[in-house]
Structures are given as structure tokens and as C-alpha cells.
PDB file of C-alpha atoms in Angstrom:
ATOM      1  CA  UNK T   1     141.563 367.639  28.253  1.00  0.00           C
ATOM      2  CA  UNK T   2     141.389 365.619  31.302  1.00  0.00           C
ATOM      3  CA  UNK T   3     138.205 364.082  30.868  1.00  0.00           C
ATOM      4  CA  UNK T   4     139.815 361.986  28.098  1.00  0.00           C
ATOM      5  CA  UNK T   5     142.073 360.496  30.845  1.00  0.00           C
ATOM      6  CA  UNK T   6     141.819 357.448  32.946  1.00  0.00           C
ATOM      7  CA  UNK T   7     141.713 357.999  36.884  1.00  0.00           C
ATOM      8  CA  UNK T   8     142.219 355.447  39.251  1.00  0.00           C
ATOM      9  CA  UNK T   9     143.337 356.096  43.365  1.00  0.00           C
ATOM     10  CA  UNK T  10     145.007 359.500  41.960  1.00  0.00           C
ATOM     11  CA  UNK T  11     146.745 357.917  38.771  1.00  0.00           C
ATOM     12  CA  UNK T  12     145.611 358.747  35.238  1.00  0.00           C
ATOM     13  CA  UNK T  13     146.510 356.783  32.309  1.00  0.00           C
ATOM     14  CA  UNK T  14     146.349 357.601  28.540  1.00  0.00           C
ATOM     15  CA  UNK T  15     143.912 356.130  25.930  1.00  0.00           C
ATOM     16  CA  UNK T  16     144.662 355.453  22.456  1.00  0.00           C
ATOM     17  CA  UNK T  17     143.572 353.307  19.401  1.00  0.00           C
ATOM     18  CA  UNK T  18     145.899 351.172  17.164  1.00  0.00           C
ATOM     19  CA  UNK T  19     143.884 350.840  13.895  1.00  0.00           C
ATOM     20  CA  UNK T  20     146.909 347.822  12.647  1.00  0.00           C
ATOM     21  CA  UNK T  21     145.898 345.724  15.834  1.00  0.00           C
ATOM     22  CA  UNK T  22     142.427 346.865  16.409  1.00  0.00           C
ATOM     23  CA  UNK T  23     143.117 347.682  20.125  1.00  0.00           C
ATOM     24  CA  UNK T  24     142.776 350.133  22.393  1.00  0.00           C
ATOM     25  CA  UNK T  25     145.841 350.866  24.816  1.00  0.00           C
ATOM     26  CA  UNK T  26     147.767 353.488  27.574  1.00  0.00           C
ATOM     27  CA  UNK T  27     150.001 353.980  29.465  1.00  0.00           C
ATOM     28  CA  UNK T  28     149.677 355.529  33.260  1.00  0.00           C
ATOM     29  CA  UNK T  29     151.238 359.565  32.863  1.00  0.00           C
ATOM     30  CA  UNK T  30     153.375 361.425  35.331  1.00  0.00           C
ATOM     31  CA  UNK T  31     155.572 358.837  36.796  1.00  0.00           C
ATOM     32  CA  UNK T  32     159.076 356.722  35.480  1.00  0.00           C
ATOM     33  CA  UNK T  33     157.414 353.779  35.580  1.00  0.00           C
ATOM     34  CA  UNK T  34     156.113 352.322  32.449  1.00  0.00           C
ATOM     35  CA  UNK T  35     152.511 350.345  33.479  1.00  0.00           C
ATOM     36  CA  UNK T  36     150.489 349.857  30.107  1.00  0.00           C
ATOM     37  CA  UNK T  37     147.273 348.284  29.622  1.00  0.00           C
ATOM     38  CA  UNK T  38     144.897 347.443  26.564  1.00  0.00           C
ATOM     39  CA  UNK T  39     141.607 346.092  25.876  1.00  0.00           C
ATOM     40  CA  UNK T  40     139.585 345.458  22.973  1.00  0.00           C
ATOM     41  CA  UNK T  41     136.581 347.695  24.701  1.00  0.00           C
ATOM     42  CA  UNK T  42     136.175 350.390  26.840  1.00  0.00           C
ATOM     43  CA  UNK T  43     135.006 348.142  29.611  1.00  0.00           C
ATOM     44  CA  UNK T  44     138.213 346.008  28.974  1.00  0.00           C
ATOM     45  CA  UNK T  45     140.548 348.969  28.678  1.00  0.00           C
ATOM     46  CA  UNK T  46     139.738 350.357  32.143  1.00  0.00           C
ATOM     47  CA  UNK T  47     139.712 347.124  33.475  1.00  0.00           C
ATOM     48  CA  UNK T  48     143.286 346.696  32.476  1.00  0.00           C
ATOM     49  CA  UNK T  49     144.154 350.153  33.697  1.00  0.00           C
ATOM     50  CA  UNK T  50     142.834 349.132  37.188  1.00  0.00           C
ATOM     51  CA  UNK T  51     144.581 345.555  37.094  1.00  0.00           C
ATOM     52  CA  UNK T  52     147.963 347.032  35.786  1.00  0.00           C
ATOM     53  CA  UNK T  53     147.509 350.084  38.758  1.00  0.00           C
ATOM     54  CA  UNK T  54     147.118 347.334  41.247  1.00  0.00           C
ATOM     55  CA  UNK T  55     149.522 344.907  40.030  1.00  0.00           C
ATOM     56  CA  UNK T  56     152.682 347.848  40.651  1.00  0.00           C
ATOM     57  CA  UNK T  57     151.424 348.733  43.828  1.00  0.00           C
ATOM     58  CA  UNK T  58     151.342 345.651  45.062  1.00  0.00           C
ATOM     59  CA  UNK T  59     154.557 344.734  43.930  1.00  0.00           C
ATOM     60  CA  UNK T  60     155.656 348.062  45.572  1.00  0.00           C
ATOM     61  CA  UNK T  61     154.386 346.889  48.625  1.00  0.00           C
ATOM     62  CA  UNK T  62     155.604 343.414  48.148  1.00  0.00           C
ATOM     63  CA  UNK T  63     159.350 345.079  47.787  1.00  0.00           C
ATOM     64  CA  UNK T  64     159.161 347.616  50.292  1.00  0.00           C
ATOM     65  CA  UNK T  65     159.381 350.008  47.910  1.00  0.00           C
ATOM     66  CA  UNK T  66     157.248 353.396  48.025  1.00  0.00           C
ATOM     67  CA  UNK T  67     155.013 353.999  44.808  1.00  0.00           C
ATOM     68  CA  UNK T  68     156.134 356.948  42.533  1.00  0.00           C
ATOM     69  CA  UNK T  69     153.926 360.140  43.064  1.00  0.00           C
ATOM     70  CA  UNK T  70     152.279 361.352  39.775  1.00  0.00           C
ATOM     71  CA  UNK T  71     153.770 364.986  39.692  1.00  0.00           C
ATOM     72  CA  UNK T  72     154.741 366.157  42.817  1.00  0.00           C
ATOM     73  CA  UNK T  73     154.746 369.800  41.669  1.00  0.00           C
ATOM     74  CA  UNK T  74     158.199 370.313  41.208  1.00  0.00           C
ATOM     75  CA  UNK T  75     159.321 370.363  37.570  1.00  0.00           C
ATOM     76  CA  UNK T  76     162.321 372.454  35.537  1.00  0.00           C
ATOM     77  CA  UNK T  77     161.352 374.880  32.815  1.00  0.00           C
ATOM     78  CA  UNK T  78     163.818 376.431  30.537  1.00  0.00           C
ATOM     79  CA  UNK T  79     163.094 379.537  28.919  1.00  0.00           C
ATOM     80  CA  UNK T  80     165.003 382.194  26.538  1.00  0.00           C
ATOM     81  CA  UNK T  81     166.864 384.583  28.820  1.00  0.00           C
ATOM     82  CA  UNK T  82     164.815 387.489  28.040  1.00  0.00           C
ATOM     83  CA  UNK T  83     161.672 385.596  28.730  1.00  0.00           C
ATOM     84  CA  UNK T  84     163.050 385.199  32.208  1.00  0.00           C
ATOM     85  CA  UNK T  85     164.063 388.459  32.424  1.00  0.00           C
ATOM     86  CA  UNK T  86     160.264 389.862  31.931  1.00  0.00           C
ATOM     87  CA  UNK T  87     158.870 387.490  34.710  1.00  0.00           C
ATOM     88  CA  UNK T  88     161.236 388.185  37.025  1.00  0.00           C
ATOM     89  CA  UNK T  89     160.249 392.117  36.748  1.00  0.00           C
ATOM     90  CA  UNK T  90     157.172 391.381  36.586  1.00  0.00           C
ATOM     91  CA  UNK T  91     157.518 389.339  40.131  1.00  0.00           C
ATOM     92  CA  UNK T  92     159.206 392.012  41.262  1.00  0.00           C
ATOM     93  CA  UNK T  93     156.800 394.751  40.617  1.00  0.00           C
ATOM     94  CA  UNK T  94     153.893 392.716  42.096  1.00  0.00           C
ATOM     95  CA  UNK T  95     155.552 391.666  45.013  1.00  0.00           C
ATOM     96  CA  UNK T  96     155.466 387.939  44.467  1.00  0.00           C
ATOM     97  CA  UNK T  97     157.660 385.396  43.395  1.00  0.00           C
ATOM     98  CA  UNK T  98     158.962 383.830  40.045  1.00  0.00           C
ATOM     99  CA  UNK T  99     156.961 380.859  40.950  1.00  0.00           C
ATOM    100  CA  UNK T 100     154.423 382.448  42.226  1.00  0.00           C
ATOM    101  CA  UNK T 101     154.215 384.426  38.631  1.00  0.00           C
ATOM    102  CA  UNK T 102     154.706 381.152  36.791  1.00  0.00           C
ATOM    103  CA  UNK T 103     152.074 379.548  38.979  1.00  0.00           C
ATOM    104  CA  UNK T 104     149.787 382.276  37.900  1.00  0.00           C
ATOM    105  CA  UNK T 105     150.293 382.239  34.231  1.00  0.00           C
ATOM    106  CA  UNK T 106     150.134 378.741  34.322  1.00  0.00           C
ATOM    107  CA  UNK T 107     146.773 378.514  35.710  1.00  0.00           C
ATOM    108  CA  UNK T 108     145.756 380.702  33.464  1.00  0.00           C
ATOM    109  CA  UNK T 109     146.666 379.456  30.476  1.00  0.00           C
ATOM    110  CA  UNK T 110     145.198 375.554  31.356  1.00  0.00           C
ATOM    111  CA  UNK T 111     141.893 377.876  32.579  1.00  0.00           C
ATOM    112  CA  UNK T 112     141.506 379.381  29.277  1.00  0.00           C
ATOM    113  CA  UNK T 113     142.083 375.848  27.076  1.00  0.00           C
ATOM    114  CA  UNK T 114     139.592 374.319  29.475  1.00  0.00           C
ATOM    115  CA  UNK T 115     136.903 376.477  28.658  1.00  0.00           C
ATOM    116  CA  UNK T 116     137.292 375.536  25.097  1.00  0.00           C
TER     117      UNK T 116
END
């Protein structure tokens, strides 16, 4: 899955095709910020992606403010209560904790659909 993603100093942005305007365009993931690009090419689209990258960080820096961190590792999950129920026990019993379970099942899970 993630070699279908843009990267660019430890941003990734999306890539999709509008077939009504011909174009290919994104949109950087895993921050508030909206930065799109588009190009008519490949070469164009990452271009874009670059430019666009470059353009909010330097009007970060410009403003004093501090870039948003693409996923920071802390994120909510909400879950039927009996679900929760199961991985607390099963925390328990292996001496770890919730997130250390969730970590685990997690890694996993994106193991096994990279392998695909």
C-alpha cells in the first residue's frame, strides 16, 4: 500500500486520476492541513507534490509557525465494549499493556496485508 504514496522529507501525499479533467491530483495525508497538487504526468505530479511541500513549510517558517507532524502516534480508537473487554484480558494475562496489545495486533494486521 505505501508504495502507491508520494514521499517527500517524511510527508506522503495521495495520487489519484480525474477521468472528467484528465488530471492527475493529491493531497499530502496525516496532517490538518490541506496542501494539494496536480499534474498532467507523473513527472508533473511529483513535481507539484514537492513545490506544494515546500511552499507550506516555508510559509511555516515565514510565520513562525512549527509544521504539523504527519502522525505523531497518538490516535483514539473506539471499539464495542466487549471488544475492549477481550484486549484488556488479554493484556492482562500477558503482562503487557492495552497499547502494547493494540500495538501488536496492529502490526500484525498491516504485516499480513503487506505481504499480499
Amino acid at each position: 500500500m505505501t508504495n502507491k504514496l508520494l514521499k517527500y522529507k517524511g510527508y506522503r501525499g495521495t495520487v489519484e486520476y480525474s477521468l472528467e479533467d484528465k488530471v492527475l491530483y493529491g493531497k499530502v495525508i496525516g496532517i490538518r492541513s490541506l496542501i494539494s497538487y496536480e499534474g498532467k504526468t507523473i513527472d508533473e505530479l511529483e513535481t507539484d507534490f514537492r513545490e506544494s511541500l515546500d511552499d507550506y513549510l516555508e510559509m511555516c517558517e515565514k510565520h513562525g509557525k512549527r509544521p504539523e507532524v504527519s502522525y505523531s502516534g497518538t490516535f483514539n480508537v473506539r471499539i464495542p465494549s466487549k471488544l475492549h473487554e477481550k484486549v484488556a484480558i488479554y493484556s492482562a494475562a500477558n503482562h503487557q499493556s492495552l497499547n502494547a496489545s493494540v500495538e501488536e495486533a496492529l502490526k500484525d494486521f498491516i504485516d499480513k496485508k503487506d505481504e499480499q
